[in-house]
mmCIF file of C-alpha atoms in Angstrom:
data_model
loop_
_atom_site.group_PDB
_atom_site.id
_atom_site.type_symbol
_atom_site.label_atom_id
_atom_site.label_comp_id
_atom_site.label_asym_id
_atom_site.label_seq_id
_atom_site.Cartn_x
_atom_site.Cartn_y
_atom_site.Cartn_z
ATOM 1 C CA MET A 24 19.517 43.584 40.857
ATOM 2 C CA LYS A 25 23.280 42.999 40.554
ATOM 3 C CA VAL A 26 24.891 40.653 38.037
ATOM 4 C CA LEU A 27 28.556 39.716 37.879
ATOM 5 C CA HIS A 28 29.760 38.512 34.477
ATOM 6 C CA LEU A 29 32.601 36.062 35.047
ATOM 7 C CA VAL A 30 34.979 35.860 32.092
ATOM 8 C CA SER A 31 38.590 34.874 31.478
ATOM 9 C CA SER A 32 39.498 38.230 29.902
ATOM 10 C CA ILE A 33 38.048 40.944 27.671
ATOM 11 C CA ASN A 34 39.746 40.440 24.332
ATOM 12 C CA ARG A 35 38.068 40.500 20.897
ATOM 13 C CA GLY A 36 35.336 37.975 20.191
ATOM 14 C CA GLY A 37 31.623 37.301 20.222
ATOM 15 C CA LYS A 38 31.197 36.839 23.968
ATOM 16 C CA GLU A 39 33.363 39.865 24.764
ATOM 17 C CA ARG A 40 31.283 41.980 22.427
ATOM 18 C CA GLN A 41 28.071 40.835 24.099
ATOM 19 C CA ILE A 42 29.455 41.604 27.551
ATOM 20 C CA VAL A 43 30.581 45.102 26.576
ATOM 21 C CA THR A 44 27.225 45.825 24.895
ATOM 22 C CA ILE A 45 25.359 44.667 28.007
ATOM 23 C CA MET A 46 27.609 46.769 30.227
ATOM 24 C CA LYS A 47 27.027 49.875 28.122
ATOM 25 C CA TYR A 48 23.296 49.671 27.497
ATOM 26 C CA SER A 49 21.605 47.533 30.158
ATOM 27 C CA LYS A 50 20.071 50.252 32.342
ATOM 28 C CA ASN A 51 17.666 48.170 34.431
ATOM 29 C CA ILE A 52 20.298 45.857 35.915
ATOM 30 C CA GLU A 53 23.566 46.753 37.631
ATOM 31 C CA ASN A 54 26.223 44.805 35.740
ATOM 32 C CA MET A 55 29.810 44.125 36.791
ATOM 33 C CA VAL A 56 32.616 42.047 35.304
ATOM 34 C CA GLY A 57 35.018 39.749 37.087
ATOM 35 C CA TYR A 58 37.984 38.603 34.978
ATOM 36 C CA LEU A 59 40.664 36.040 35.720
ATOM 37 C CA TYR A 60 43.562 37.170 33.552
ATOM 38 C CA GLU A 61 45.070 40.510 32.652
ATOM 39 C CA SER A 62 43.092 41.843 29.744
ATOM 40 C CA THR A 63 44.198 43.340 26.449
ATOM 41 C CA TRP A 64 40.948 45.357 26.441
ATOM 42 C CA GLY A 65 39.985 44.498 22.888
ATOM 43 C CA TYR A 66 36.898 46.721 23.063
ATOM 44 C CA ASP A 67 36.673 50.331 24.140
ATOM 45 C CA ILE A 68 35.372 50.574 27.698
ATOM 46 C CA PRO A 69 33.919 53.968 28.698
ATOM 47 C CA ASP A 70 35.733 55.522 31.645
ATOM 48 C CA ASP A 71 32.587 55.489 33.756
ATOM 49 C CA LEU A 72 32.430 51.678 33.481
ATOM 50 C CA LEU A 73 36.043 50.858 34.319
ATOM 51 C CA SER A 74 35.241 50.760 38.038
ATOM 52 C CA LYS A 75 32.838 47.887 37.280
ATOM 53 C CA PHE A 76 35.682 45.604 36.124
ATOM 54 C CA HIS A 77 37.402 43.566 38.849
ATOM 55 C CA LYS A 78 40.433 41.299 38.621
ATOM 56 C CA ILE A 79 39.917 38.009 40.482
ATOM 57 C CA ARG A 80 43.231 36.581 41.584
ATOM 58 C CA GLY A 81 44.044 32.943 42.117
ATOM 59 C CA LYS A 82 46.495 30.118 41.478
ATOM 60 C CA GLY A 83 43.995 27.329 41.147
ATOM 61 C CA TYR A 84 40.261 26.688 41.006
ATOM 62 C CA LEU A 85 39.803 26.724 44.772
ATOM 63 C CA SER A 86 41.654 30.008 45.314
ATOM 64 C CA TYR A 87 39.785 31.610 42.398
ATOM 65 C CA ALA A 88 36.499 30.421 43.918
ATOM 66 C CA PHE A 89 37.449 31.780 47.337
ATOM 67 C CA ASN A 90 38.350 35.225 45.967
ATOM 68 C CA LEU A 91 35.233 35.229 43.792
ATOM 69 C CA THR A 92 33.171 34.540 46.920
ATOM 70 C CA ARG A 93 34.734 37.530 48.694
ATOM 71 C CA LEU A 94 33.839 39.762 45.723
ATOM 72 C CA LEU A 95 30.252 38.472 45.615
ATOM 73 C CA ILE A 96 29.719 39.112 49.316
ATOM 74 C CA LEU A 97 31.365 42.550 49.177
ATOM 75 C CA HIS A 98 29.152 43.758 46.335
ATOM 76 C CA LYS A 99 26.033 41.759 47.303
ATOM 77 C CA ILE A 100 25.796 40.060 43.902
ATOM 78 C CA ASP A 101 22.508 38.349 43.037
ATOM 79 C CA VAL A 102 23.514 36.540 39.820
ATOM 80 C CA VAL A 103 26.799 35.215 38.454
ATOM 81 C CA TYR A 104 26.729 34.870 34.661
ATOM 82 C CA THR A 105 29.606 32.670 33.460
ATOM 83 C CA TRP A 106 30.964 32.851 29.901
ATOM 84 C CA GLY A 107 33.313 29.868 29.753
ATOM 85 C CA ILE A 108 34.112 26.401 31.038
ATOM 86 C CA LYS A 109 36.671 27.438 33.649
ATOM 87 C CA GLU A 110 34.490 30.298 34.841
ATOM 88 C CA THR A 111 31.509 27.969 35.300
ATOM 89 C CA SER A 112 33.627 25.478 37.245
ATOM 90 C CA ILE A 113 34.881 28.219 39.576
ATOM 91 C CA ALA A 114 31.348 29.541 40.119
ATOM 92 C CA LEU A 115 30.062 26.065 41.000
ATOM 93 C CA ILE A 116 32.764 25.784 43.674
ATOM 94 C CA ALA A 117 31.955 29.286 44.971
ATOM 95 C CA ARG A 118 28.337 28.234 45.495
ATOM 96 C CA LEU A 119 29.605 25.977 48.285
ATOM 97 C CA PHE A 120 30.556 29.129 50.219
ATOM 98 C CA THR A 121 27.729 31.584 49.448
ATOM 99 C CA LYS A 122 24.338 31.690 47.785
ATOM 100 C CA PHE A 123 23.689 33.244 44.377
ATOM 101 C CA ASN A 124 21.836 32.477 41.160
ATOM 102 C CA LEU A 125 24.108 30.929 38.548
ATOM 103 C CA VAL A 126 23.614 31.404 34.808
ATOM 104 C CA ASN A 127 25.833 29.242 32.616
ATOM 105 C CA GLY A 128 26.403 31.089 29.339
ATOM 106 C CA SER A 129 29.376 29.050 28.147
ATOM 107 C CA ILE A 130 27.665 27.481 25.099
ATOM 108 C CA ARG A 131 28.872 29.579 22.168
ATOM 109 C CA HIS A 132 28.867 27.081 19.275
ATOM 110 C CA GLY A 133 26.230 24.975 17.570
ATOM 111 C CA LEU A 134 28.566 22.122 16.743
ATOM 112 C CA ARG A 135 29.819 19.261 18.856
ATOM 113 C CA ILE A 136 33.086 17.646 17.778
ATOM 114 C CA LYS A 137 33.273 13.988 18.745
ATOM 115 C CA GLY A 138 36.153 13.286 21.095
ATOM 116 C CA ASN A 139 36.685 16.942 22.013
ATOM 117 C CA LYS A 140 37.316 16.843 25.772
ATOM 118 C CA ALA A 141 36.561 20.530 26.326
ATOM 119 C CA GLN A 142 33.178 20.253 24.652
ATOM 120 C CA THR A 143 32.358 17.091 26.558
ATOM 121 C CA PHE A 144 33.173 18.842 29.836
ATOM 122 C CA ARG A 145 31.097 21.889 28.776
ATOM 123 C CA MET A 146 28.120 19.606 28.192
ATOM 124 C CA PHE A 147 28.674 17.972 31.586
ATOM 125 C CA LEU A 148 28.691 21.397 33.286
ATOM 126 C CA SER A 149 25.586 22.486 31.400
ATOM 127 C CA HIS A 150 23.693 19.557 32.906
ATOM 128 C CA LEU A 151 24.914 20.501 36.385
ATOM 129 C CA THR A 152 23.531 24.027 36.158
ATOM 130 C CA LYS A 153 19.853 24.889 36.346
ATOM 131 C CA ASN A 154 19.991 27.991 34.140
ATOM 132 C CA VAL A 155 21.788 27.600 30.810
ATOM 133 C CA VAL A 156 22.026 30.201 28.044
ATOM 134 C CA ALA A 157 23.293 29.501 24.522
ATOM 135 C CA ASN A 158 23.578 31.939 21.646
ATOM 136 C CA SER A 159 21.646 29.581 19.362
ATOM 137 C CA ARG A 160 19.071 26.823 19.614
ATOM 138 C CA ALA A 161 21.624 24.592 17.907
ATOM 139 C CA GLY A 162 23.903 25.084 20.911
ATOM 140 C CA LEU A 163 21.271 23.732 23.279
ATOM 141 C CA LYS A 164 20.536 20.822 20.957
ATOM 142 C CA VAL A 165 24.111 19.573 20.536
ATOM 143 C CA ASN A 166 24.503 19.628 24.316
ATOM 144 C CA ASN A 167 21.400 17.468 24.711
ATOM 145 C CA LEU A 168 19.540 20.169 26.611
ATOM 146 C CA LYS A 169 15.753 20.108 26.426
ATOM 147 C CA LYS A 170 15.474 23.362 28.356
ATOM 148 C CA GLY A 171 17.496 26.536 28.249
ATOM 149 C CA TYR A 172 17.508 30.131 27.112
ATOM 150 C CA VAL A 173 18.762 31.536 23.824
ATOM 151 C CA LEU A 174 20.433 34.931 23.760
ATOM 152 C CA TYR A 175 21.335 35.811 20.194
ATOM 153 C CA ASN A 176 24.175 38.253 19.617
ATOM 154 C CA GLY A 177 23.262 41.871 18.988
ATOM 155 C CA LEU A 178 24.659 44.301 16.456
ATOM 156 C CA ASP A 179 27.257 46.639 17.863
ATOM 157 C CA LYS A 180 25.818 50.133 18.286
ATOM 158 C CA GLU A 181 28.916 51.834 16.894
ATOM 159 C CA LEU A 182 28.859 49.598 13.813
ATOM 160 C CA ILE A 183 25.239 50.556 13.187
ATOM 161 C CA LYS A 184 26.221 54.217 13.287
ATOM 162 C CA SER A 185 28.998 53.622 10.759
ATOM 163 C CA ILE A 186 26.769 51.913 8.179
ATOM 164 C CA LYS A 187 26.017 54.181 5.254
ATOM 165 C CA PRO A 188 23.385 53.732 2.534
ATOM 166 C CA ARG A 189 24.532 51.268 -0.102
ATOM 167 C CA SER A 190 24.548 52.645 -3.643
ATOM 168 C CA SER A 191 26.097 51.812 -6.991
ATOM 169 C CA SER A 192 28.391 54.822 -6.714
ATOM 170 C CA ASN A 193 30.435 53.320 -3.909
ATOM 171 C CA LEU A 194 30.754 49.833 -5.364
ATOM 172 C CA SER A 195 33.499 48.657 -7.697
ATOM 173 C CA ASN A 196 32.688 47.406 -11.192
ATOM 174 C CA LYS A 197 34.110 44.113 -10.029
ATOM 175 C CA THR A 198 32.118 41.676 -7.952
ATOM 176 C CA ILE A 199 33.679 41.950 -4.519
ATOM 177 C CA LEU A 200 33.488 38.867 -2.288
ATOM 178 C CA LEU A 201 34.226 39.218 1.423
ATOM 179 C CA SER A 202 34.903 36.926 4.374
ATOM 180 C CA ILE A 203 35.576 37.928 7.981
ATOM 181 C CA GLY A 204 37.129 35.386 10.303
ATOM 182 C CA ASN A 205 40.376 34.175 11.806
ATOM 183 C CA LEU A 206 42.778 32.400 9.458
ATOM 184 C CA VAL A 207 42.409 29.060 11.200
ATOM 185 C CA PRO A 208 41.449 25.555 9.994
ATOM 186 C CA TYR A 209 38.018 25.877 11.641
ATOM 187 C CA LYS A 210 37.074 28.634 9.157
ATOM 188 C CA ASP A 211 37.903 26.345 6.196
ATOM 189 C CA TYR A 212 39.256 28.877 3.695
ATOM 190 C CA PHE A 213 40.737 26.003 1.707
ATOM 191 C CA THR A 214 37.257 25.131 0.488
ATOM 192 C CA VAL A 215 36.721 28.704 -0.728
ATOM 193 C CA LEU A 216 40.094 29.361 -2.379
ATOM 194 C CA PRO A 217 39.895 26.624 -5.076
ATOM 195 C CA VAL A 218 36.440 27.910 -6.018
ATOM 196 C CA ILE A 219 37.763 31.451 -6.279
ATOM 197 C CA LYS A 220 40.605 30.197 -8.485
ATOM 198 C CA LYS A 221 38.176 28.389 -10.775
ATOM 199 C CA ILE A 222 35.682 31.214 -11.301
ATOM 200 C CA SER A 223 38.269 34.009 -11.466
ATOM 201 C CA SER A 224 39.013 33.031 -15.066
ATOM 202 C CA GLU A 225 35.360 33.660 -15.988
ATOM 203 C CA PHE A 226 34.319 36.602 -13.818
ATOM 204 C CA ASP A 227 35.916 39.895 -12.819
ATOM 205 C CA ILE A 228 36.107 39.335 -9.055
ATOM 206 C CA GLU A 229 38.102 40.130 -5.950
ATOM 207 C CA TYR A 230 38.031 38.163 -2.718
ATOM 208 C CA HIS A 231 38.996 39.957 0.500
ATOM 209 C CA ILE A 232 39.565 38.213 3.837
ATOM 210 C CA LEU A 233 39.655 40.133 7.124
ATOM 211 C CA GLY A 234 41.399 38.378 9.992
ATOM 212 C CA GLU A 235 44.638 36.843 11.204
ATOM 213 C CA GLY A 236 45.670 33.404 12.338
ATOM 214 C CA CYS A 237 47.929 30.383 12.107
ATOM 215 C CA ASN A 238 46.914 29.563 8.509
ATOM 216 C CA ARG A 239 48.154 32.848 7.068
ATOM 217 C CA ALA A 240 51.409 31.445 5.673
ATOM 218 C CA SER A 241 49.710 28.455 4.034
ATOM 219 C CA ILE A 242 47.033 30.684 2.507
ATOM 220 C CA GLU A 243 49.703 33.056 1.211
ATOM 221 C CA ASN A 244 51.509 30.081 -0.360
ATOM 222 C CA TYR A 245 48.299 28.980 -2.063
ATOM 223 C CA ILE A 246 47.756 32.484 -3.435
ATOM 224 C CA ASP A 247 51.317 32.632 -4.809
ATOM 225 C CA GLN A 248 51.297 29.142 -6.287
ATOM 226 C CA ASN A 249 47.972 29.720 -8.060
ATOM 227 C CA ASP A 250 48.628 33.251 -9.384
ATOM 228 C CA LEU A 251 45.827 34.748 -7.278
ATOM 229 C CA SER A 252 47.709 37.779 -5.968
ATOM 230 C CA SER A 253 45.499 40.136 -8.011
ATOM 231 C CA THR A 254 42.307 38.343 -6.922
ATOM 232 C CA VAL A 255 42.663 37.291 -3.269
ATOM 233 C CA PHE A 256 43.676 39.829 -0.632
ATOM 234 C CA LEU A 257 44.508 39.056 3.007
ATOM 235 C CA GLN A 258 43.745 42.315 4.782
ATOM 236 C CA GLY A 259 44.673 41.168 8.289
ATOM 237 C CA SER A 260 42.971 42.654 11.353
ATOM 238 C CA VAL A 261 41.446 45.982 10.391
ATOM 239 C CA LYS A 262 39.543 48.653 12.290
ATOM 240 C CA ASN A 263 37.501 49.916 9.329
ATOM 241 C CA VAL A 264 35.432 46.748 8.956
ATOM 242 C CA ALA A 265 32.371 48.778 7.983
ATOM 243 C CA ASP A 266 34.160 50.135 4.906
ATOM 244 C CA TYR A 267 34.855 46.636 3.614
ATOM 245 C CA LEU A 268 31.278 45.563 4.297
ATOM 246 C CA LEU A 269 29.895 48.581 2.472
ATOM 247 C CA ASN A 270 32.104 48.134 -0.575
ATOM 248 C CA SER A 271 31.513 44.419 -1.069
ATOM 249 C CA ASN A 272 28.773 42.604 -2.974
ATOM 250 C CA ILE A 273 28.613 39.110 -1.489
ATOM 251 C CA PHE A 274 29.541 37.743 1.944
ATOM 252 C CA ILE A 275 30.993 34.218 2.271
ATOM 253 C CA HIS A 276 31.165 32.346 5.580
ATOM 254 C CA SER A 277 32.688 28.869 5.307
ATOM 255 C CA SER A 278 33.080 27.971 8.993
ATOM 256 C CA LYS A 279 32.818 24.390 10.269
ATOM 257 C CA GLY A 280 30.454 25.452 13.035
ATOM 258 C CA GLU A 281 28.795 28.510 14.525
ATOM 259 C CA GLY A 282 26.405 29.534 17.228
ATOM 260 C CA CYS A 283 25.242 33.024 16.343
ATOM 261 C CA SER A 284 27.871 34.489 14.030
ATOM 262 C CA ASN A 285 28.614 38.185 14.572
ATOM 263 C CA ALA A 286 30.304 38.255 11.182
ATOM 264 C CA ILE A 287 27.122 37.134 9.434
ATOM 265 C CA ILE A 288 24.749 39.493 11.231
ATOM 266 C CA GLU A 289 27.086 42.442 10.642
ATOM 267 C CA ALA A 290 27.265 41.565 6.947
ATOM 268 C CA MET A 291 23.472 41.389 6.894
ATOM 269 C CA ALA A 292 23.173 44.797 8.565
ATOM 270 C CA SER A 293 25.414 46.183 5.834
ATOM 271 C CA GLY A 294 23.067 44.850 3.173
ATOM 272 C CA LEU A 295 25.082 41.903 1.905
ATOM 273 C CA PRO A 296 23.563 38.687 0.555
ATOM 274 C CA ILE A 297 24.961 35.747 2.500
ATOM 275 C CA ILE A 298 26.554 32.494 1.382
ATOM 276 C CA ALA A 299 27.238 30.364 4.458
ATOM 277 C CA THR A 300 27.698 26.794 5.600
ATOM 278 C CA ASP A 301 24.561 25.020 6.765
ATOM 279 C CA VAL A 302 25.943 24.339 10.229
ATOM 280 C CA GLY A 303 25.121 25.197 13.830
ATOM 281 C CA GLY A 304 22.995 28.279 14.287
ATOM 282 C CA ASN A 305 23.505 29.716 10.786
ATOM 283 C CA SER A 306 20.081 28.572 9.608
ATOM 284 C CA GLU A 307 18.513 30.329 12.624
ATOM 285 C CA ILE A 308 19.835 33.762 11.758
ATOM 286 C CA VAL A 309 19.356 33.834 7.976
ATOM 287 C CA SER A 310 16.448 32.967 5.704
ATOM 288 C CA VAL A 311 15.934 31.914 2.089
ATOM 289 C CA ARG A 312 15.168 35.585 1.437
ATOM 290 C CA ASN A 313 18.740 36.692 2.052
ATOM 291 C CA ALA A 314 21.036 33.672 2.072
ATOM 292 C CA ILE A 315 22.197 30.536 0.307
ATOM 293 C CA LEU A 316 23.425 27.794 2.616
ATOM 294 C CA PHE A 317 25.839 25.088 1.445
ATOM 295 C CA SER A 318 27.135 21.864 2.960
ATOM 296 C CA PHE A 319 30.362 22.277 4.888
ATOM 297 C CA GLY A 320 33.355 21.520 2.665
ATOM 298 C CA SER A 321 31.325 21.306 -0.565
ATOM 299 C CA GLN A 322 33.209 23.219 -3.251
ATOM 300 C CA ASN A 323 30.540 22.321 -5.804
ATOM 301 C CA GLU A 324 27.662 23.811 -3.785
ATOM 302 C CA LEU A 325 29.722 26.886 -2.935
ATOM 303 C CA GLU A 326 30.630 27.428 -6.575
ATOM 304 C CA GLN A 327 26.985 27.200 -7.643
ATOM 305 C CA ALA A 328 25.960 29.723 -5.000
ATOM 306 C CA ILE A 329 28.650 32.242 -5.966
ATOM 307 C CA ARG A 330 27.893 31.888 -9.669
ATOM 308 C CA LYS A 331 24.192 32.417 -9.035
ATOM 309 C CA LEU A 332 24.711 35.671 -7.154
ATOM 310 C CA ILE A 333 27.332 37.028 -9.544
ATOM 311 C CA VAL A 334 25.100 36.506 -12.564
ATOM 312 C CA ASP A 335 21.720 37.436 -11.086
ATOM 313 C CA LYS A 336 22.042 41.048 -9.913
ATOM 314 C CA VAL A 337 18.271 41.354 -9.400
ATOM 315 C CA LEU A 338 18.346 38.465 -6.929
ATOM 316 C CA ARG A 339 21.420 39.936 -5.295
ATOM 317 C CA ASN A 340 19.707 43.284 -4.758
ATOM 318 C CA SER A 341 16.598 41.589 -3.380
ATOM 319 C CA MET A 342 18.686 39.548 -0.930
ATOM 320 C CA SER A 343 20.619 42.659 0.051
ATOM 321 C CA LYS A 344 17.424 44.414 1.085
ATOM 322 C CA ALA A 345 16.192 41.351 2.973
ATOM 323 C CA SER A 346 19.497 41.072 4.852
ATOM 324 C CA LYS A 347 19.142 44.549 6.315
ATOM 325 C CA GLU A 348 15.513 43.972 7.293
ATOM 326 C CA ILE A 349 16.305 40.712 9.086
ATOM 327 C CA ALA A 350 19.387 42.119 10.832
ATOM 328 C CA PHE A 351 17.594 45.112 12.318
ATOM 329 C CA ASP A 352 14.366 43.244 13.084
ATOM 330 C CA LYS A 353 16.063 40.371 14.948
ATOM 331 C CA PHE A 354 19.573 41.398 15.970
ATOM 332 C CA HIS A 355 19.515 45.056 16.938
ATOM 333 C CA TRP A 356 21.599 45.620 20.098
ATOM 334 C CA SER A 357 18.518 46.829 21.998
ATOM 335 C CA ILE A 358 16.724 43.532 21.331
ATOM 336 C CA MET A 359 19.669 41.574 22.704
ATOM 337 C CA VAL A 360 19.848 43.727 25.834
ATOM 338 C CA ASP A 361 16.076 43.439 26.416
ATOM 339 C CA ASN A 362 16.264 39.651 26.068
ATOM 340 C CA TYR A 363 19.216 39.509 28.457
ATOM 341 C CA GLU A 364 17.319 41.486 31.107
ATOM 342 C CA LYS A 365 14.281 39.263 30.674
ATOM 343 C CA ILE A 366 16.414 36.152 31.245
ATOM 344 C CA ILE A 367 17.889 37.626 34.426
ATOM 345 C CA ARG A 368 14.450 38.597 35.765
ATOM 346 C CA THR A 369 13.126 35.102 35.018
ATOM 347 C CA VAL A 370 16.095 33.412 36.678
ATOM 348 C CA THR A 371 15.580 35.473 39.824
ATOM 349 C CA ASN A 372 11.808 34.841 39.749
ATOM 350 C CA GLN A 373 10.959 38.487 39.247
ATOM 351 C CA GLU A 374 9.012 37.626 36.112
ATOM 352 C CA SER A 375 6.961 34.563 35.311
#
């Protein structure tokens, strides 16, 4: 069984991480990657897998489809798994030239923004393809799909290896709050920052944000104007994410929408209680045992949640333990790879 994963490029993100994990650890299926643009190789690719990555050249959809067809015939590909809108469009054109099973895996979010042309077109494509995979049930729902597969993200194997036991000896006396996500409007840090400002006068806290983006300057201005330079720290893009996870107490995720958030499941694996927006697939990956969900944009609900976890250390410890249990029971990389292989076998009618 041969599967070609069609992607724009391998940078750093949720879908790229899933692809690399599948490439590394799926042993029962021969996986290859076709990419459209020169890649920055955001994830380490073992040398023995580099030969499985193929650049597909083209100047337009038709030429991309033609060159994709040549690659499919050359390598006798059984399944093309697309990870984006453009990739799905190209694969649909290629099916006019040769036969293969198509899996549309372009649904990555559990939120539909009214008037968003890209999302409208993604929904249109999802109804044109027989086999659709989302990374949350919410993703299927917002695209009005009654049928489809769900392939939740899996924890990165290397991250799992880097996680150390959590103990009081490696935690600051402060309450350390952590967020991981790009500094963009979609992540809504300007709901979190006023809450941090308000409670910082009552509690000994630090708030660390990992990520970069277009909102950095405006967030820096807010920090300066509100005397938060000793409380809020923009750490940028870091490689030692596991260290920050280990040395924090509470994880905050304020995004406007999510499918299956890698940031949340990694925080859970590190034993952090979760405070997250009640949007998209967030409610699918956490439970009342380990998380408090709040309405998107609600500073009042967020403040109550943070206060509760700062004050109640017993609850915090209980939620910490539950986070690790849920993460490894539901989102271990091996579970994701097994589910992926099951989907491929079902699509190709090798399993009922």
